[in-house]
Amino acid sequence: MNILIVSPTYNERKNIVRFVESVFSTNPDCHLLIVDDNSPDGTADQVKELQNRFSNLYLECRPGKAGLGTAYCFGFTWALERDYDAIVQMDADLSHDPADIPKMIELLTRNDLIIGSRYCDGVSVVRWPIRRLILSYGANLYSKIITGMPIKDATGGFKVWKRIALEAIDLQSIKSNGYSFQIEMNFRTWVNGFSIFEFPII
């Protein structure tokens, strides 16, 4: 399976080396695309140096900060144009464990979208202030009630997509960002009839 990992960045220079190394240490055959929004801290320059070490590391630079949602849509379009079979979305801030990717990829044999879920097996969150936890959990509960989606973690940003699920979404029409972007993408996948599975992560 031809797999692309998409990670948007903005001022992630302090994390980017460790992030890229951890991705390829557990997923050596995957390709990684960094979508950088002209980070003032020189994240893109650091990625360019890393490209000398990793031939399957790609970089696309956008002119300015345009939001997480548009960065992911840019990366998804990039992946579909290059015929990747599966697309992983994950943050570059080390909050998502690359070691979970092979397990999530395996689940694509029976599903179209795998969500790395913090709430499908109780509450699996560490080192979060209680206010942030309440906000996140409350947002997911609200989302479930309003949309009817049978998803416990609709706002999570660690996912693996089968390409057919992304092809069915008009990515150019996505306008939301942040938490709402994650909810909208899940909702569009759900209403299109694709199967969604939540994989427990921390």
Short mmCIF file of N, CA, C and O in Angstrom, two decimals, residues 1-4 76 79-80 84-89 104-115 159-169 185 189 194-196:
data_model
loop_
_atom_site.label_atom_id
_atom_site.label_comp_id
_atom_site.label_asym_id
_atom_site.label_seq_id
_atom_site.Cartn_x
_atom_site.Cartn_y
_atom_site.Cartn_z
N MET A 1 0.85 -1.20 0.00
CA MET A 1 0.00 0.00 0.00
C MET A 1 0.88 1.24 0.00
O MET A 1 1.87 1.33 0.72
N ASN A 2 0.52 2.19 -0.85
CA ASN A 2 1.25 3.44 -1.00
C ASN A 2 0.70 4.45 0.00
O ASN A 2 -0.45 4.89 -0.15
N ILE A 3 1.47 4.83 1.01
CA ILE A 3 0.95 5.61 2.14
C ILE A 3 1.66 6.96 2.25
O ILE A 3 2.90 7.04 2.22
N LEU A 4 0.86 8.02 2.40
CA LEU A 4 1.40 9.36 2.64
C LEU A 4 0.91 9.88 3.98
O LEU A 4 -0.28 9.81 4.29
N PHE A 76 -4.20 16.71 1.31
CA PHE A 76 -5.05 15.63 0.78
C PHE A 76 -5.11 15.68 -0.75
O PHE A 76 -5.01 14.65 -1.42
N ALA A 79 -1.95 14.41 -2.20
CA ALA A 79 -1.88 12.95 -2.11
C ALA A 79 -2.73 12.28 -3.19
O ALA A 79 -2.29 11.32 -3.84
N LEU A 80 -3.94 12.78 -3.39
CA LEU A 80 -4.82 12.18 -4.39
C LEU A 80 -4.27 12.36 -5.80
O LEU A 80 -4.40 11.46 -6.65
N TYR A 84 -1.81 8.09 -4.00
CA TYR A 84 -1.58 7.35 -2.76
C TYR A 84 -2.83 6.56 -2.39
O TYR A 84 -3.96 7.02 -2.61
N ASP A 85 -2.64 5.37 -1.84
CA ASP A 85 -3.75 4.50 -1.47
C ASP A 85 -4.36 4.89 -0.12
O ASP A 85 -5.56 4.74 0.09
N ALA A 86 -3.52 5.35 0.79
CA ALA A 86 -3.97 5.73 2.13
C ALA A 86 -3.27 7.01 2.54
O ALA A 86 -2.09 7.23 2.21
N ILE A 87 -4.00 7.85 3.26
CA ILE A 87 -3.46 9.15 3.69
C ILE A 87 -3.64 9.27 5.19
O ILE A 87 -4.75 9.13 5.71
N VAL A 88 -2.53 9.54 5.87
CA VAL A 88 -2.54 9.73 7.32
C VAL A 88 -2.46 11.22 7.61
O VAL A 88 -1.67 11.93 6.99
N GLN A 89 -3.28 11.69 8.53
CA GLN A 89 -3.14 13.07 8.99
C GLN A 89 -2.73 13.05 10.46
O GLN A 89 -3.31 12.32 11.26
N MET A 104 -3.28 1.34 12.70
CA MET A 104 -4.42 2.03 12.10
C MET A 104 -4.53 1.70 10.61
O MET A 104 -5.64 1.54 10.08
N ILE A 105 -3.40 1.57 9.94
CA ILE A 105 -3.39 1.19 8.53
C ILE A 105 -4.01 -0.19 8.34
O ILE A 105 -4.79 -0.44 7.42
N GLU A 106 -3.66 -1.11 9.24
CA GLU A 106 -4.19 -2.46 9.15
C GLU A 106 -5.72 -2.48 9.23
O GLU A 106 -6.39 -3.27 8.56
N LEU A 107 -6.28 -1.57 10.03
CA LEU A 107 -7.73 -1.50 10.18
C LEU A 107 -8.43 -0.98 8.93
O LEU A 107 -9.65 -1.11 8.80
N LEU A 108 -7.68 -0.39 7.99
CA LEU A 108 -8.28 0.10 6.75
C LEU A 108 -8.77 -1.04 5.87
O LEU A 108 -9.54 -0.81 4.93
N THR A 109 -8.33 -2.27 6.11
CA THR A 109 -8.80 -3.39 5.31
C THR A 109 -10.31 -3.61 5.47
O THR A 109 -10.95 -4.17 4.59
N ARG A 110 -10.85 -3.14 6.62
CA ARG A 110 -12.28 -3.34 6.89
C ARG A 110 -13.03 -2.02 7.08
O ARG A 110 -14.23 -2.03 7.36
N ASN A 111 -12.32 -0.89 6.95
CA ASN A 111 -12.94 0.42 7.19
C ASN A 111 -12.38 1.43 6.20
O ASN A 111 -11.36 1.19 5.55
N ASP A 112 -13.07 2.59 6.12
CA ASP A 112 -12.65 3.64 5.19
C ASP A 112 -11.97 4.81 5.88
O ASP A 112 -11.21 5.54 5.25
N LEU A 113 -12.26 5.00 7.15
CA LEU A 113 -11.64 6.06 7.94
C LEU A 113 -11.38 5.53 9.34
O LEU A 113 -12.28 5.01 9.99
N ILE A 114 -10.14 5.67 9.78
CA ILE A 114 -9.76 5.29 11.15
C ILE A 114 -9.46 6.58 11.91
O ILE A 114 -8.63 7.38 11.48
N ILE A 115 -10.13 6.75 13.04
CA ILE A 115 -9.92 7.93 13.88
C ILE A 115 -9.13 7.52 15.12
O ILE A 115 -9.54 6.60 15.85
N LYS A 159 -5.74 10.71 12.07
CA LYS A 159 -6.64 9.86 11.29
C LYS A 159 -5.90 9.19 10.14
O LYS A 159 -4.87 9.67 9.68
N VAL A 160 -6.51 8.10 9.67
CA VAL A 160 -6.03 7.44 8.47
C VAL A 160 -7.21 7.27 7.52
O VAL A 160 -8.24 6.71 7.90
N TRP A 161 -7.05 7.77 6.31
CA TRP A 161 -8.11 7.76 5.30
C TRP A 161 -7.80 6.78 4.18
O TRP A 161 -6.66 6.73 3.69
N LYS A 162 -8.79 6.03 3.75
CA LYS A 162 -8.71 5.33 2.48
C LYS A 162 -8.98 6.36 1.39
O LYS A 162 -9.86 7.22 1.55
N ARG A 163 -8.25 6.30 0.29
CA ARG A 163 -8.35 7.37 -0.70
C ARG A 163 -9.78 7.56 -1.23
O ARG A 163 -10.19 8.67 -1.51
N ILE A 164 -10.57 6.48 -1.33
CA ILE A 164 -11.91 6.62 -1.88
C ILE A 164 -12.80 7.51 -0.98
O ILE A 164 -13.71 8.17 -1.48
N ALA A 165 -12.52 7.51 0.32
CA ALA A 165 -13.29 8.35 1.24
C ALA A 165 -13.00 9.83 1.00
O ALA A 165 -13.90 10.67 1.02
N LEU A 166 -11.72 10.15 0.76
CA LEU A 166 -11.35 11.54 0.49
C LEU A 166 -11.80 11.97 -0.90
O LEU A 166 -12.19 13.13 -1.11
N GLU A 167 -11.77 11.04 -1.86
CA GLU A 167 -12.19 11.38 -3.22
C GLU A 167 -13.67 11.77 -3.27
O GLU A 167 -14.08 12.54 -4.14
N ALA A 168 -14.45 11.24 -2.34
CA ALA A 168 -15.89 11.51 -2.32
C ALA A 168 -16.23 12.86 -1.70
O ALA A 168 -17.39 13.29 -1.74
N ILE A 169 -15.23 13.53 -1.13
CA ILE A 169 -15.44 14.83 -0.49
C ILE A 169 -14.93 15.94 -1.41
O ILE A 169 -13.82 15.85 -1.94
N MET A 185 -15.20 17.09 8.32
CA MET A 185 -14.65 16.00 7.51
C MET A 185 -15.25 14.65 7.94
O MET A 185 -15.59 13.81 7.10
N THR A 189 -17.84 12.28 5.61
CA THR A 189 -17.51 10.87 5.40
C THR A 189 -18.68 9.98 5.83
O THR A 189 -19.05 9.03 5.13
N PHE A 194 -19.53 5.93 4.23
CA PHE A 194 -18.28 5.21 4.45
C PHE A 194 -18.19 4.72 5.89
O PHE A 194 -18.76 5.33 6.80
N SER A 195 -17.47 3.64 6.08
CA SER A 195 -17.35 3.06 7.42
C SER A 195 -16.24 3.75 8.21
O SER A 195 -15.15 4.00 7.69
N ILE A 196 -16.53 4.05 9.48
CA ILE A 196 -15.60 4.76 10.36
C ILE A 196 -15.35 3.90 11.60
O ILE A 196 -16.28 3.35 12.18
#
